Coordinates of N, CA and C in Angstrom, one line a residue:
M257 N -37.4 11.4 -14.1 CA -36.2 12.1 -13.3 C -36.1 11.3 -12.0
F258 N -34.9 11.5 -11.5 CA -34.7 10.7 -10.3 C -35.0 11.4 -9.4
P259 N -35.7 10.8 -8.1 CA -36.2 11.3 -6.9 C -35.2 11.5 -5.8
F260 N -34.4 12.7 -6.2 CA -33.4 13.0 -5.2 C -33.9 13.5 -3.8
N261 N -35.2 13.6 -3.7 CA -35.8 14.4 -2.5 C -35.9 13.2 -1.6
F262 N -35.4 11.9 -1.8 CA -35.6 10.7 -0.7 C -34.0 10.9 0.0
F263 N -33.3 11.5 -0.6 CA -31.8 11.5 0.1 C -32.0 12.2 1.3
P264 N -31.1 11.9 2.6 CA -31.0 12.7 3.7 C -30.3 14.3 3.6
F265 N -29.9 14.9 2.4 CA -29.5 15.9 2.1 C -30.3 16.7 1.8
N266 N -31.2 17.3 2.9 CA -32.1 18.4 2.4 C -32.0 19.7 3.0
S267 N -32.8 20.7 3.0 CA -32.9 22.1 3.5 C -32.4 22.2 4.8
K268 N -32.9 20.9 5.8 CA -32.4 20.9 7.3 C -31.2 20.7 7.5
S269 N -30.6 19.6 6.6 CA -29.2 19.3 7.0 C -28.6 20.4 6.2
N270 N -28.7 21.6 5.0 CA -28.1 22.5 4.7 C -28.1 23.7 5.8
K271 N -28.9 23.9 6.6 CA -28.9 24.8 7.7 C -28.0 24.4 8.6
M272 N -28.3 23.2 9.3 CA -27.1 22.7 10.1 C -25.6 22.7 9.8
M273 N -25.3 22.4 8.6 CA -23.9 22.4 8.0 C -23.7 23.9 7.9
N274 N -24.2 24.9 7.9 CA -23.8 26.2 7.4 C -23.6 27.0 8.7
G275 N -24.5 26.0 10.2 CA -24.0 27.1 11.2 C -22.8 26.4 11.8
M276 N -22.1 25.4 11.5 CA -20.7 24.9 11.9 C -19.6 25.7 11.7
N277 N -18.8 25.8 12.8 CA -17.6 26.6 12.0 C -16.6 25.6 12.4
P278 N -15.9 25.5 11.1 CA -14.7 24.6 10.9 C -13.6 24.4 11.6
E279 N -13.3 26.0 12.1 CA -12.1 26.0 13.3 C -12.4 25.5 14.5
Q280 N -13.7 25.7 15.0 CA -14.0 24.9 16.3 C -14.1 23.5 16.1
M281 N -14.6 22.9 15.1 CA -14.7 21.4 14.9 C -13.2 20.9 14.8
Q282 N -12.3 21.6 14.2 CA -11.0 21.1 14.1 C -10.3 21.1 15.7
Q283 N -10.6 22.1 16.4 CA -9.8 22.5 17.6 C -10.5 21.5 18.6
F284 N -11.6 21.4 18.7 CA -12.4 20.3 19.3 C -11.8 18.9 19.2
T285 N -11.7 18.2 17.8 CA -11.0 17.1 17.6 C -9.6 16.9 18.1
Q286 N -8.6 17.8 17.9 CA -7.6 18.1 18.2 C -7.4 18.1 19.9
D287 N -8.3 18.6 20.5 CA -8.2 18.3 21.9 C -8.5 17.2 22.4
M288 N -9.4 16.5 21.8 CA -10.0 15.3 22.3 C -8.9 14.0 21.9
M289 N -8.3 14.3 20.4 CA -7.3 13.0 20.4 C -6.1 13.3 21.1
G290 N -5.8 14.5 21.6 CA -4.6 14.9 22.5 C -4.7 14.2 23.7
K291 N -6.0 14.2 24.3 CA -6.3 13.8 25.6 C -6.4 12.2 25.6
M292 N -6.8 11.8 24.6 CA -6.9 10.2 24.5 C -5.6 9.5 24.6
M293 N -4.8 10.2 23.4 CA -3.4 9.7 23.2 C -2.3 10.0 24.5
S294 N -2.6 11.1 25.2 CA -1.6 11.2 26.1 C -2.0 10.3 27.4
K295 N -3.1 9.9 27.6 CA -3.4 8.9 28.7 C -2.8 7.6 28.2
H296 N -3.0 7.1 26.8 CA -2.5 5.5 26.4 C -1.3 5.7 25.8
M297 N -0.7 6.8 25.8 CA 0.6 6.5 25.1 C 1.9 6.9 25.9
E298 N 1.7 7.0 27.0 CA 2.8 7.5 28.2 C 3.7 6.2 28.3
G299 N 4.9 6.7 28.3 CA 6.0 5.5 28.1 C 6.2 4.7 27.3
M300 N 5.2 4.9 26.0 CA 5.7 3.9 25.1 C 6.3 4.3 24.0
S301 N 7.1 3.7 23.5 CA 8.0 4.0 22.5 C 7.7 3.6 20.9
S302 N 6.6 2.6 21.0 CA 6.3 2.2 19.9 C 4.8 1.6 19.9
P303 N 4.1 1.4 18.5 CA 2.8 1.2 18.7 C 2.5 -0.5 19.4
F304 N 3.8 -1.4 19.1 CA 3.5 -2.6 19.8 C 3.8 -2.7 21.5
D305 N 3.9 -1.4 22.0 CA 3.8 -1.3 23.2 C 2.4 -1.3 23.7
M306 N 1.8 -0.5 22.9 CA 0.3 -0.2 23.3 C -0.3 -1.8 23.1
M307 N 0.0 -2.5 22.2 CA -0.6 -4.0 21.7 C -0.4 -4.7 23.2
K308 N 0.9 -4.6 23.8 CA 1.4 -5.4 24.7 C 0.7 -4.9 26.0
G309 N 0.5 -3.8 26.2 CA -0.7 -3.4 27.2 C -2.1 -4.1 27.1
I310 N -2.5 -4.1 26.0 CA -4.0 -4.6 25.7 C -3.9 -6.0 25.7
F311 N -3.0 -6.9 25.1 CA -2.8 -8.4 25.2 C -1.6 -8.7 25.7
P312 N -1.6 -8.9 27.0 CA -0.3 -9.2 27.9 C 0.1 -10.4 27.5
D313 N -0.3 -11.2 26.9 CA 0.2 -12.7 26.7 C 1.4 -12.4 25.6
N314 N 1.7 -11.2 25.1 CA 2.9 -11.0 24.1 C 2.9 -11.6 22.9
H315 N 1.5 -11.8 22.2 CA 1.6 -12.4 21.0 C 1.9 -11.4 19.6
F316 N 2.2 -10.2 20.1 CA 2.5 -9.1 19.2 C 4.2 -8.9 19.4
Q317 N 4.7 -9.2 18.4 CA 6.1 -8.9 18.2 C 6.6 -7.9 17.4
A318 N 7.3 -6.7 17.4 CA 8.3 -5.9 16.5 C 8.6 -6.8 15.2
A319 N 8.2 -6.6 14.0 CA 8.7 -6.8 12.9 C 10.2 -6.6 12.8
T320 N 11.0 -7.6 12.2 CA 12.5 -7.2 12.0 C 12.5 -6.6 10.8
T321 N 13.2 -5.3 10.7 CA 13.1 -4.6 9.4 C 14.4 -5.3 8.8
T322 N 14.3 -5.9 7.6 CA 15.4 -6.3 6.8 C 15.2 -5.8 5.6
Q323 N 16.0 -5.1 4.9 CA 16.2 -4.4 3.8 C 16.5 -5.3 2.3
L324 N 15.8 -4.9 1.2 CA 15.7 -5.7 0.3 C 16.4 -4.7 -1.0
N325 N 17.6 -4.6 -1.5 CA 18.0 -3.7 -2.3 C 17.6 -4.1 -3.9
Y326 N 16.9 -3.1 -4.3 CA 15.9 -3.5 -5.5 C 15.9 -2.3 -6.2
S327 N 15.5 -2.4 -7.7 CA 15.3 -1.3 -8.5 C 13.9 -1.7 -9.7
V328 N 13.1 -1.0 -9.6 CA 11.9 -0.9 -10.3 C 11.9 0.2 -11.6
F329 N 11.9 -0.7 -13.0 CA 11.8 0.5 -13.7 C 10.8 0.1 -15.2
D330 N 10.2 0.6 -16.1 CA 9.5 0.3 -17.1 C 10.0 0.6 -18.3
T331 N 9.8 -0.1 -19.6 CA 10.3 0.6 -20.7 C 9.0 0.5 -21.7
H332 N 8.9 0.7 -22.7 CA 7.8 0.7 -23.7 C 7.0 -0.7 -23.5
E333 N 7.8 -1.5 -23.4 CA 7.3 -2.9 -23.5 C 7.4 -4.1 -22.2
Y334 N 8.1 -3.5 -21.4 CA 8.5 -4.5 -20.3 C 8.7 -3.7 -19.0
V335 N 8.2 -4.6 -17.9 CA 8.9 -3.8 -16.4 C 9.8 -4.8 -16.1
F336 N 10.9 -3.9 -15.5 CA 12.0 -4.8 -14.9 C 12.3 -4.6 -13.7
V337 N 12.5 -5.8 -12.8 CA 13.0 -5.6 -11.2 C 14.2 -6.3 -11.3
R338 N 14.8 -5.5 -10.4 CA 16.4 -5.9 -10.3 C 16.4 -6.0 -8.8
I339 N 17.1 -7.1 -8.6 CA 17.4 -7.4 -7.0 C 18.6 -7.5 -6.7
T340 N 19.4 -7.3 -6.0 CA 20.8 -7.5 -5.2 C 20.6 -8.5 -4.5
I341 N 21.7 -9.7 -5.0 CA 21.7 -10.7 -4.4 C 22.9 -10.9 -3.4
S342 N 23.2 -10.8 -2.2 CA 24.2 -10.8 -1.6 C 24.8 -12.2 -1.4
N343 N 24.1 -13.2 -1.4 CA 24.4 -14.7 -0.9 C 23.4 -15.5 -2.3
E344 N 24.6 -16.1 -2.9 CA 24.0 -17.1 -3.9 C 22.9 -18.3 -3.4
E345 N 23.0 -18.4 -2.2 CA 21.9 -19.4 -1.5 C 20.7 -19.0 -1.5
W346 N 20.4 -17.5 -1.6 CA 18.9 -17.0 -1.7 C 18.2 -17.6 -2.8
L347 N 19.1 -17.9 -3.9 CA 18.4 -18.3 -5.0 C 17.8 -19.5 -4.8
K348 N 18.4 -20.3 -3.8 CA 17.6 -21.8 -3.6 C 16.5 -21.8 -2.8
T349 N 16.3 -20.8 -2.0 CA 15.3 -20.4 -1.1 C 14.1 -19.6 -1.4
M350 N 14.3 -18.8 -2.2 CA 13.6 -17.6 -2.4 C 12.4 -18.0 -3.5
K351 N 11.5 -17.3 -3.1 CA 10.0 -17.6 -4.1 C 9.7 -16.3 -4.6
I352 N 9.3 -16.0 -5.8 CA 8.8 -14.7 -6.4 C 7.6 -14.9 -7.0
Y353 N 6.4 -14.0 -6.7 CA 5.2 -14.3 -7.2 C 4.7 -12.8 -7.6
H354 N 3.7 -12.9 -8.7 CA 3.5 -11.3 -9.3 C 1.9 -11.6 -9.7
T355 N 1.6 -10.1 -9.3 CA -0.1 -9.9 -9.8 C -0.1 -8.9 -11.0
A356 N -1.0 -8.3 -11.3 CA -1.1 -7.3 -12.4 C -0.4 -6.3 -12.0
N357 N -0.1 -5.7 -10.6 CA 0.4 -4.6 -10.3 C 1.4 -4.8 -9.2
Q358 N 1.8 -5.6 -8.7 CA 2.8 -5.9 -7.6 C 3.7 -7.2 -7.7
I359 N 4.6 -7.3 -7.3 CA 5.7 -8.6 -7.1 C 5.9 -8.8 -5.6
S360 N 6.0 -10.0 -5.4 CA 6.1 -10.5 -3.9 C 7.4 -11.3 -3.8
V361 N 8.5 -10.8 -3.1 CA 9.5 -11.8 -2.9 C 9.8 -12.3 -1.5
E362 N 9.8 -13.9 -1.5 CA 9.7 -14.3 -0.2 C 11.0 -15.0 0.0
H363 N 11.2 -15.0 1.4 CA 12.5 -15.8 2.0 C 13.7 -15.3 1.6
V364 N 13.8 -14.2 1.4 CA 15.0 -13.1 1.3 C 15.1 -11.8 2.2
P365 N 16.0 -11.7 3.0 CA 17.4 -12.4 3.1 C 17.0 -13.6 4.3
N366 N 15.8 -13.5 5.0 CA 15.6 -14.6 5.8 C 14.3 -15.3 5.7
L367 N 14.2 -16.5 6.2 CA 12.9 -17.4 5.6 C 12.1 -16.9 5.8
D368 N 11.7 -16.0 6.8 CA 10.3 -15.6 7.4 C 9.9 -14.0 6.7
D369 N 11.0 -13.4 5.9 CA 10.6 -12.3 5.2 C 9.8 -12.6 3.8
K370 N 9.2 -11.5 4.0 CA 8.3 -11.1 2.6 C 8.3 -9.8 2.2
H371 N 8.4 -9.6 1.0 CA 8.7 -8.0 0.6 C 7.6 -8.0 -0.6
S372 N 7.0 -6.8 -0.8 CA 5.9 -6.9 -1.7 C 6.3 -5.5 -2.5
L373 N 6.4 -5.3 -3.9 CA 7.1 -4.2 -4.4 C 5.9 -3.8 -5.5
T374 N 5.5 -2.6 -5.6 CA 4.7 -2.1 -6.5 C 5.3 -2.0 -8.1
L375 N 4.4 -2.3 -8.9 CA 5.0 -2.3 -10.3 C 4.3 -0.9 -10.8
P376 N 5.4 -0.1 -11.8 CA 4.8 1.1 -12.4 C 3.9 0.9 -13.6
A377 N 3.3 -0.3 -13.7 CA 2.7 -0.5 -14.8 C 1.7 -1.9 -14.8
I378 N 1.0 -2.0 -15.4 CA -0.3 -3.2 -15.3 C 0.7 -4.2 -16.4
V379 N 0.9 -5.5 -16.0 CA 1.5 -6.5 -16.5 C 0.9 -7.5 -16.7
K380 N 1.6 -8.4 -17.8 CA 0.6 -9.6 -18.1 C 0.8 -11.0 -17.1
K381 N -0.1 -11.7 -17.2 CA 0.1 -13.0 -16.5 C 1.4 -13.8 -16.6
K382 N 1.3 -14.1 -18.1 CA 2.4 -15.1 -18.6 C 3.3 -14.1 -19.3
G383 N 4.6 -15.0 -19.3 CA 5.8 -14.5 -20.0 C 6.9 -13.8 -19.3
A384 N 6.6 -13.7 -17.8 CA 7.9 -13.6 -17.1 C 9.1 -14.0 -17.3
T385 N 10.1 -13.5 -17.4 CA 11.5 -14.2 -17.0 C 12.5 -13.7 -16.0
A386 N 13.3 -14.5 -15.8 CA 14.5 -14.2 -14.6 C 15.8 -14.6 -15.2
N387 N 16.9 -13.6 -14.9 CA 18.2 -13.9 -15.2 C 19.0 -13.5 -14.0
Y388 N 20.2 -14.3 -14.0 CA 21.0 -13.8 -12.8 C 22.5 -13.7 -13.4
K389 N 22.7 -12.3 -12.8 CA 24.1 -12.4 -13.2 C 24.8 -11.1 -12.6
D390 N 26.2 -11.7 -12.1 CA 27.2 -10.7 -11.5 C 26.3 -10.3 -10.0
G391 N 25.6 -10.9 -9.4 CA 24.8 -10.6 -8.3 C 23.7 -9.9 -8.3
I392 N 23.1 -9.8 -9.6 CA 22.0 -9.0 -9.7 C 20.8 -10.3 -10.3
L393 N 19.8 -10.0 -9.8 CA 18.8 -10.9 -10.3 C 17.7 -9.9 -11.0
E394 N 17.4 -10.2 -12.4 CA 16.8 -9.4 -13.2 C 15.5 -10.0 -13.5
I395 N 14.3 -9.6 -13.2 CA 13.0 -10.3 -13.6 C 12.1 -9.2 -14.7
K396 N 12.1 -9.9 -15.7 CA 11.5 -9.2 -16.7 C 10.0 -9.6 -17.2
I397 N 8.9 -8.6 -17.1 CA 7.4 -9.1 -16.9 C 7.0 -8.3 -18.3
P398 N 6.5 -8.7 -19.3 CA 5.7 -8.0 -20.4 C 4.8 -7.1 -19.6
K399 N 4.6 -5.8 -20.3 CA 3.5 -4.9 -19.8 C 2.2 -5.3 -20.7
I400 N 0.9 -5.0 -20.0 CA -0.3 -5.0 -21.0 C -0.4 -3.5 -21.4
V401 N -0.7 -3.4 -23.2 CA -0.5 -2.2 -23.6 C -2.0 -2.2 -24.0
E402 N -2.7 -1.2 -23.5 CA -4.2 -1.1 -23.9 C -4.7 0.3 -24.2
L403 N -4.8 0.0 -25.7 CA -5.1 1.0 -26.6 C -6.3 1.3 -26.6
Q404 N -7.3 0.8 -26.2 CA -8.5 1.1 -26.5 C -9.5 2.1 -25.4
Y405 N -9.8 3.3 -26.0 CA -10.5 4.2 -25.0 C -11.7 4.1 -25.3
S406 N -12.7 4.4 -24.0 CA -13.8 4.6 -24.3 C -14.3 6.1 -23.6
E407 N -15.5 6.4 -24.6 CA -15.6 8.1 -24.2 C -16.5 8.2 -22.8
I408 N -16.2 8.9 -22.2 CA -17.3 9.4 -21.2 C -18.1 10.4 -21.3
D409 N -19.2 10.4 -21.3 CA -20.1 11.8 -21.6 C -20.5 12.1 -20.6
V410 N -20.2 13.7 -20.2 CA -20.1 14.8 -19.2 C -20.7 16.0 -19.8
T411 N -21.2 15.8 -20.9 CA -22.0 17.1 -21.7 C -23.2 17.4 -20.8
E412 N -24.3 16.3 -20.4 CA -25.2 16.8 -20.1 C -25.2 16.4 -18.2
L413 N -24.1 16.9 -17.8 CA -24.1 16.8 -16.2 C -24.4 18.3 -15.4
F414 N -24.6 19.2 -16.1 CA -25.0 20.7 -15.7 C -26.3 20.6 -15.9

């Protein structure tokens, strides 16, 4: 038998937890957060303003928001990522990488931009293809189809 009595959760901690009022704890936490945030956030329009106050050397700059028009969907065997290409010069500079569940698109639309897109399914390492037609870059990645199931025994938990 496992020695559960060595854990810090014993009768003393149960008595202490039963004596606490959740509403009072929530009110105390909200009051403290409100006091701390009001002092430090006055006159700041973004979180980067707070960083400028802490680090006056201005090492932190707000990232430019560049949009990447894309759509991601999957079929029974593949995951498709379609990216709208506004300028065909992007095809010469862009870099595309993928992991098992994410695709990274770099240098589009600007050279310092990086976009990470979450894939709807787990994909294979090899076998990805890309096609460009009518201003759309289509990336096709084969899915990993895992049909092996392992049973988890939960009958002896009670």
